[in-house]
Amino acid sequence: MQDLVGPALLTLGLVAVGGYLLGSIPFGVLITRAAGTGDVRNIGSGNIGATNVLRTGRKDLALATLLLDAGKGAVALLLARHFLNSEAAGAIAGGAAFLGHLFPVWLGFKGGKGVATFFGLMIAACWPLGLMAGATWLIVAFLLRYSSLAALVAAAAAPLYALLPLPALGLPAPQPVFVLAIATAVLIYIRHHENIGRLIKGAEPRIGAAKKA
């Protein structure tokens, strides 16, 4: 974290606030309302993420939500890293955006579970790491048909991937990226506590299965 010495603490504070506010934008809610499909919080699981937006029957809205939720974390990280020339500042901005998505001030701090934003952050922070985490999600989801389990495995694997000695791919990742991967993984597990309970009980719906009311 030595590159924290350069940027002033006030600047880093502003970066964190800006990242949080950007991450707090509830694209799932805004998109579904604009499309006339109602409030996504009253549908399915009540989550504001792309998976629940898909339950409106609009794949285009779900895709837009996925890209925007992933993009807001990536944009926050990339802007801070570029203008402050600091990996740590980028990680702070990206982490703040992730917190904003999970606990958005505009929705009473009741937000999404952070999976799309997590992948956007990992790709922006270190693209080989992000692609490896994404591939992990795809493999687990294809084999076991549980979206939540795939997200949990990918989140747990990301910090390990960040430690791989693969200089040709930009790995191991810079220390702030490793810390960001750990922090976001922990938060993803916290936000998925209900899913973890259902997985243990064998009650978690598989991909493609209708969600019980």
mmCIF file of C-alpha atoms in Angstrom:
data_model
loop_
_atom_site.group_PDB
_atom_site.id
_atom_site.type_symbol
_atom_site.label_atom_id
_atom_site.label_comp_id
_atom_site.label_asym_id
_atom_site.label_seq_id
_atom_site.Cartn_x
_atom_site.Cartn_y
_atom_site.Cartn_z
ATOM 1 C CA MET A 1 0.000 0.000 0.000
ATOM 2 C CA GLN A 2 3.007 2.297 -0.375
ATOM 3 C CA ASP A 3 1.365 4.265 -3.174
ATOM 4 C CA LEU A 4 -1.118 5.644 -0.632
ATOM 5 C CA VAL A 5 1.615 8.089 0.390
ATOM 6 C CA GLY A 6 1.123 10.158 -2.773
ATOM 7 C CA PRO A 7 -2.586 11.017 -2.800
ATOM 8 C CA ALA A 8 -3.762 13.128 0.120
ATOM 9 C CA LEU A 9 -6.123 11.519 2.622
ATOM 10 C CA LEU A 10 -8.784 14.079 1.748
ATOM 11 C CA THR A 11 -8.527 13.097 -1.902
ATOM 12 C CA LEU A 12 -8.855 9.435 -1.026
ATOM 13 C CA GLY A 13 -11.889 10.269 1.091
ATOM 14 C CA LEU A 14 -13.494 12.029 -1.851
ATOM 15 C CA VAL A 15 -12.608 9.077 -4.077
ATOM 16 C CA ALA A 16 -14.330 6.729 -1.638
ATOM 17 C CA VAL A 17 -17.444 8.905 -1.434
ATOM 18 C CA GLY A 18 -17.588 9.259 -5.218
ATOM 19 C CA GLY A 19 -17.161 5.527 -5.696
ATOM 20 C CA TYR A 20 -19.872 4.794 -3.150
ATOM 21 C CA LEU A 21 -22.366 7.168 -4.773
ATOM 22 C CA LEU A 22 -21.656 5.709 -8.209
ATOM 23 C CA GLY A 23 -22.071 2.175 -6.891
ATOM 24 C CA SER A 24 -25.323 3.178 -5.172
ATOM 25 C CA ILE A 25 -27.086 3.853 -8.469
ATOM 26 C CA PRO A 26 -29.787 1.118 -8.537
ATOM 27 C CA PHE A 27 -29.787 0.351 -12.237
ATOM 28 C CA GLY A 28 -32.068 -2.664 -11.839
ATOM 29 C CA VAL A 29 -34.769 -0.504 -10.256
ATOM 30 C CA LEU A 30 -34.337 2.382 -12.700
ATOM 31 C CA ILE A 31 -34.343 0.182 -15.799
ATOM 32 C CA THR A 32 -37.399 -1.876 -14.876
ATOM 33 C CA ARG A 33 -39.362 1.206 -13.915
ATOM 34 C CA ALA A 34 -38.418 2.987 -17.131
ATOM 35 C CA ALA A 35 -39.482 -0.078 -19.134
ATOM 36 C CA GLY A 36 -42.855 -0.188 -17.407
ATOM 37 C CA THR A 37 -42.361 -3.602 -15.804
ATOM 38 C CA GLY A 38 -42.853 -2.301 -12.274
ATOM 39 C CA ASP A 39 -40.524 -2.269 -9.300
ATOM 40 C CA VAL A 40 -38.126 -5.224 -9.456
ATOM 41 C CA ARG A 41 -38.115 -5.284 -5.650
ATOM 42 C CA ASN A 42 -41.696 -6.596 -5.813
ATOM 43 C CA ILE A 43 -40.728 -9.475 -8.107
ATOM 44 C CA GLY A 44 -39.177 -12.854 -7.272
ATOM 45 C CA SER A 45 -36.499 -12.533 -4.615
ATOM 46 C CA GLY A 46 -36.888 -8.754 -4.409
ATOM 47 C CA ASN A 47 -33.218 -8.327 -5.306
ATOM 48 C CA ILE A 48 -32.208 -5.433 -7.562
ATOM 49 C CA GLY A 49 -29.641 -7.417 -9.569
ATOM 50 C CA ALA A 50 -29.745 -8.850 -13.081
ATOM 51 C CA THR A 51 -30.852 -12.344 -11.991
ATOM 52 C CA ASN A 52 -34.040 -10.990 -10.468
ATOM 53 C CA VAL A 53 -34.590 -8.530 -13.326
ATOM 54 C CA LEU A 54 -34.612 -11.584 -15.599
ATOM 55 C CA ARG A 55 -37.715 -12.769 -13.760
ATOM 56 C CA THR A 56 -39.623 -9.906 -15.391
ATOM 57 C CA GLY A 57 -39.316 -11.924 -18.598
ATOM 58 C CA ARG A 58 -37.177 -9.246 -20.237
ATOM 59 C CA LYS A 59 -33.745 -10.602 -21.120
ATOM 60 C CA ASP A 60 -32.745 -7.257 -22.572
ATOM 61 C CA LEU A 61 -33.401 -5.498 -19.277
ATOM 62 C CA ALA A 62 -31.488 -8.166 -17.382
ATOM 63 C CA LEU A 63 -28.512 -7.815 -19.725
ATOM 64 C CA ALA A 64 -28.529 -4.039 -19.395
ATOM 65 C CA THR A 65 -28.643 -4.340 -15.605
ATOM 66 C CA LEU A 66 -25.782 -6.841 -15.638
ATOM 67 C CA LEU A 67 -23.561 -4.617 -17.772
ATOM 68 C CA LEU A 68 -24.338 -1.436 -15.861
ATOM 69 C CA ASP A 69 -23.859 -3.035 -12.444
ATOM 70 C CA ALA A 70 -20.536 -4.465 -13.588
ATOM 71 C CA GLY A 71 -19.576 -1.217 -15.271
ATOM 72 C CA LYS A 72 -20.124 1.090 -12.312
ATOM 73 C CA GLY A 73 -17.543 -0.741 -10.227
ATOM 74 C CA ALA A 74 -15.108 -0.881 -13.122
ATOM 75 C CA VAL A 75 -15.546 2.820 -13.948
ATOM 76 C CA ALA A 76 -14.986 3.880 -10.340
ATOM 77 C CA LEU A 77 -11.787 1.845 -10.114
ATOM 78 C CA LEU A 78 -10.392 2.851 -13.497
ATOM 79 C CA LEU A 79 -11.045 6.568 -13.041
ATOM 80 C CA ALA A 80 -9.405 6.699 -9.611
ATOM 81 C CA ARG A 81 -6.446 4.627 -10.721
ATOM 82 C CA HIS A 82 -5.935 6.741 -13.843
ATOM 83 C CA PHE A 83 -6.237 10.220 -12.358
ATOM 84 C CA LEU A 84 -4.361 9.463 -9.125
ATOM 85 C CA ASN A 85 -1.928 7.014 -10.700
ATOM 86 C CA SER A 86 -2.464 4.698 -7.746
ATOM 87 C CA GLU A 87 -3.518 1.044 -7.518
ATOM 88 C CA ALA A 88 -4.576 1.641 -3.924
ATOM 89 C CA ALA A 89 -6.802 4.588 -4.879
ATOM 90 C CA GLY A 90 -8.393 2.453 -7.580
ATOM 91 C CA ALA A 91 -9.038 -0.342 -5.094
ATOM 92 C CA ILE A 92 -10.560 2.105 -2.612
ATOM 93 C CA ALA A 93 -12.871 3.597 -5.246
ATOM 94 C CA GLY A 94 -13.838 0.152 -6.538
ATOM 95 C CA GLY A 95 -14.415 -1.204 -3.064
ATOM 96 C CA ALA A 96 -16.552 1.816 -2.197
ATOM 97 C CA ALA A 97 -18.603 1.288 -5.358
ATOM 98 C CA PHE A 98 -19.089 -2.331 -4.339
ATOM 99 C CA LEU A 99 -20.338 -1.233 -0.919
ATOM 100 C CA GLY A 100 -22.625 1.251 -2.623
ATOM 101 C CA HIS A 101 -24.197 -1.517 -4.672
ATOM 102 C CA LEU A 102 -24.718 -3.703 -1.602
ATOM 103 C CA PHE A 103 -25.955 -0.875 0.626
ATOM 104 C CA PRO A 104 -27.275 1.965 -1.593
ATOM 105 C CA VAL A 105 -28.228 5.110 0.258
ATOM 106 C CA TRP A 106 -31.080 5.721 -2.201
ATOM 107 C CA LEU A 107 -32.835 2.442 -1.279
ATOM 108 C CA GLY A 108 -32.491 2.495 2.481
ATOM 109 C CA PHE A 109 -29.206 0.576 2.268
ATOM 110 C CA LYS A 110 -30.978 -2.492 0.833
ATOM 111 C CA GLY A 111 -29.169 -3.375 -2.377
ATOM 112 C CA GLY A 112 -27.952 -6.278 -4.467
ATOM 113 C CA LYS A 113 -25.625 -9.172 -3.747
ATOM 114 C CA GLY A 114 -22.734 -7.744 -5.712
ATOM 115 C CA VAL A 115 -21.862 -10.536 -8.136
ATOM 116 C CA ALA A 116 -21.953 -8.491 -11.348
ATOM 117 C CA THR A 117 -20.152 -5.586 -9.690
ATOM 118 C CA PHE A 118 -17.550 -8.018 -8.347
ATOM 119 C CA PHE A 119 -16.743 -9.336 -11.824
ATOM 120 C CA GLY A 120 -16.589 -5.813 -13.229
ATOM 121 C CA LEU A 121 -14.136 -4.859 -10.502
ATOM 122 C CA MET A 122 -11.915 -7.888 -11.022
ATOM 123 C CA ILE A 123 -11.730 -7.380 -14.792
ATOM 124 C CA ALA A 124 -10.924 -3.681 -14.388
ATOM 125 C CA ALA A 125 -8.387 -4.292 -11.613
ATOM 126 C CA CYS A 126 -6.543 -7.151 -13.330
ATOM 127 C CA TRP A 127 -8.182 -8.572 -16.446
ATOM 128 C CA PRO A 128 -6.603 -12.069 -16.265
ATOM 129 C CA LEU A 129 -7.877 -12.355 -12.698
ATOM 130 C CA GLY A 130 -11.343 -11.253 -13.762
ATOM 131 C CA LEU A 131 -11.448 -13.671 -16.684
ATOM 132 C CA MET A 132 -10.307 -16.564 -14.505
ATOM 133 C CA ALA A 133 -12.977 -15.770 -11.904
ATOM 134 C CA GLY A 134 -15.574 -15.509 -14.667
ATOM 135 C CA ALA A 135 -14.494 -18.842 -16.133
ATOM 136 C CA THR A 136 -14.820 -20.393 -12.678
ATOM 137 C CA TRP A 137 -18.385 -19.126 -12.435
ATOM 138 C CA LEU A 138 -19.245 -20.533 -15.853
ATOM 139 C CA ILE A 139 -17.763 -23.965 -15.114
ATOM 140 C CA VAL A 140 -19.496 -24.353 -11.741
ATOM 141 C CA ALA A 141 -22.790 -23.013 -13.080
ATOM 142 C CA PHE A 142 -22.655 -25.365 -16.088
ATOM 143 C CA LEU A 143 -21.785 -28.440 -14.033
ATOM 144 C CA LEU A 144 -23.942 -27.903 -10.943
ATOM 145 C CA ARG A 145 -26.633 -25.480 -12.193
ATOM 146 C CA TYR A 146 -26.513 -23.245 -9.115
ATOM 147 C CA SER A 147 -25.895 -19.574 -9.841
ATOM 148 C CA SER A 148 -25.292 -18.713 -6.188
ATOM 149 C CA LEU A 149 -22.818 -21.562 -5.678
ATOM 150 C CA ALA A 150 -20.961 -20.544 -8.833
ATOM 151 C CA ALA A 151 -20.679 -16.987 -7.485
ATOM 152 C CA LEU A 152 -19.454 -18.211 -4.103
ATOM 153 C CA VAL A 153 -16.798 -20.465 -5.633
ATOM 154 C CA ALA A 154 -15.630 -17.739 -8.036
ATOM 155 C CA ALA A 155 -15.426 -15.183 -5.216
ATOM 156 C CA ALA A 156 -13.398 -17.547 -3.039
ATOM 157 C CA ALA A 157 -11.098 -18.429 -5.930
ATOM 158 C CA ALA A 158 -10.346 -14.827 -6.950
ATOM 159 C CA PRO A 159 -7.892 -14.040 -4.106
ATOM 160 C CA LEU A 160 -6.081 -17.309 -4.850
ATOM 161 C CA TYR A 161 -5.843 -16.442 -8.541
ATOM 162 C CA ALA A 162 -4.437 -13.043 -7.553
ATOM 163 C CA LEU A 163 -1.487 -14.822 -5.945
ATOM 164 C CA LEU A 164 -0.575 -16.944 -8.960
ATOM 165 C CA PRO A 165 2.993 -16.360 -10.214
ATOM 166 C CA LEU A 166 2.140 -15.664 -13.865
ATOM 167 C CA PRO A 167 4.078 -12.490 -14.799
ATOM 168 C CA ALA A 168 3.161 -12.818 -18.481
ATOM 169 C CA LEU A 169 -0.490 -12.302 -17.510
ATOM 170 C CA GLY A 170 0.171 -9.537 -15.010
ATOM 171 C CA LEU A 171 -0.026 -11.926 -12.063
ATOM 172 C CA PRO A 172 0.485 -11.958 -9.180
ATOM 173 C CA ALA A 173 -1.820 -8.987 -8.933
ATOM 174 C CA PRO A 174 -0.767 -5.815 -7.069
ATOM 175 C CA GLN A 175 -1.357 -5.983 -3.325
ATOM 176 C CA PRO A 176 -4.329 -3.547 -3.354
ATOM 177 C CA VAL A 177 -6.064 -5.784 -5.909
ATOM 178 C CA PHE A 178 -5.461 -8.838 -3.714
ATOM 179 C CA VAL A 179 -6.942 -7.012 -0.712
ATOM 180 C CA LEU A 180 -9.915 -5.896 -2.830
ATOM 181 C CA ALA A 181 -10.509 -9.491 -3.948
ATOM 182 C CA ILE A 182 -10.532 -10.708 -0.348
ATOM 183 C CA ALA A 183 -12.809 -7.909 0.898
ATOM 184 C CA THR A 184 -15.365 -8.335 -1.882
ATOM 185 C CA ALA A 185 -15.337 -12.126 -1.460
ATOM 186 C CA VAL A 186 -16.121 -11.797 2.259
ATOM 187 C CA LEU A 187 -18.983 -9.399 1.521
ATOM 188 C CA ILE A 188 -20.373 -11.689 -1.165
ATOM 189 C CA TYR A 189 -20.479 -14.545 1.334
ATOM 190 C CA ILE A 190 -22.232 -12.326 3.870
ATOM 191 C CA ARG A 191 -24.817 -11.206 1.310
ATOM 192 C CA HIS A 192 -25.379 -14.804 0.215
ATOM 193 C CA HIS A 193 -26.012 -16.185 3.702
ATOM 194 C CA GLU A 194 -29.589 -17.152 2.811
ATOM 195 C CA ASN A 195 -28.417 -18.881 -0.360
ATOM 196 C CA ILE A 196 -25.788 -20.762 1.626
ATOM 197 C CA GLY A 197 -28.480 -21.967 4.014
ATOM 198 C CA ARG A 198 -30.644 -23.181 1.132
ATOM 199 C CA LEU A 199 -27.671 -24.881 -0.523
ATOM 200 C CA ILE A 200 -26.955 -26.784 2.683
ATOM 201 C CA LYS A 201 -30.602 -27.848 2.917
ATOM 202 C CA GLY A 202 -30.797 -28.717 -0.786
ATOM 203 C CA ALA A 203 -33.517 -26.110 -1.268
ATOM 204 C CA GLU A 204 -31.656 -23.656 -3.507
ATOM 205 C CA PRO A 205 -33.320 -23.377 -6.946
ATOM 206 C CA ARG A 206 -31.176 -24.425 -9.869
ATOM 207 C CA ILE A 207 -30.576 -22.282 -12.925
ATOM 208 C CA GLY A 208 -33.619 -22.473 -15.157
ATOM 209 C CA ALA A 209 -35.929 -23.691 -12.404
ATOM 210 C CA ALA A 210 -38.935 -21.636 -11.369
ATOM 211 C CA LYS A 211 -38.437 -19.869 -8.058
ATOM 212 C CA LYS A 212 -40.951 -20.818 -5.390
ATOM 213 C CA ALA A 213 -43.129 -18.030 -4.072
#
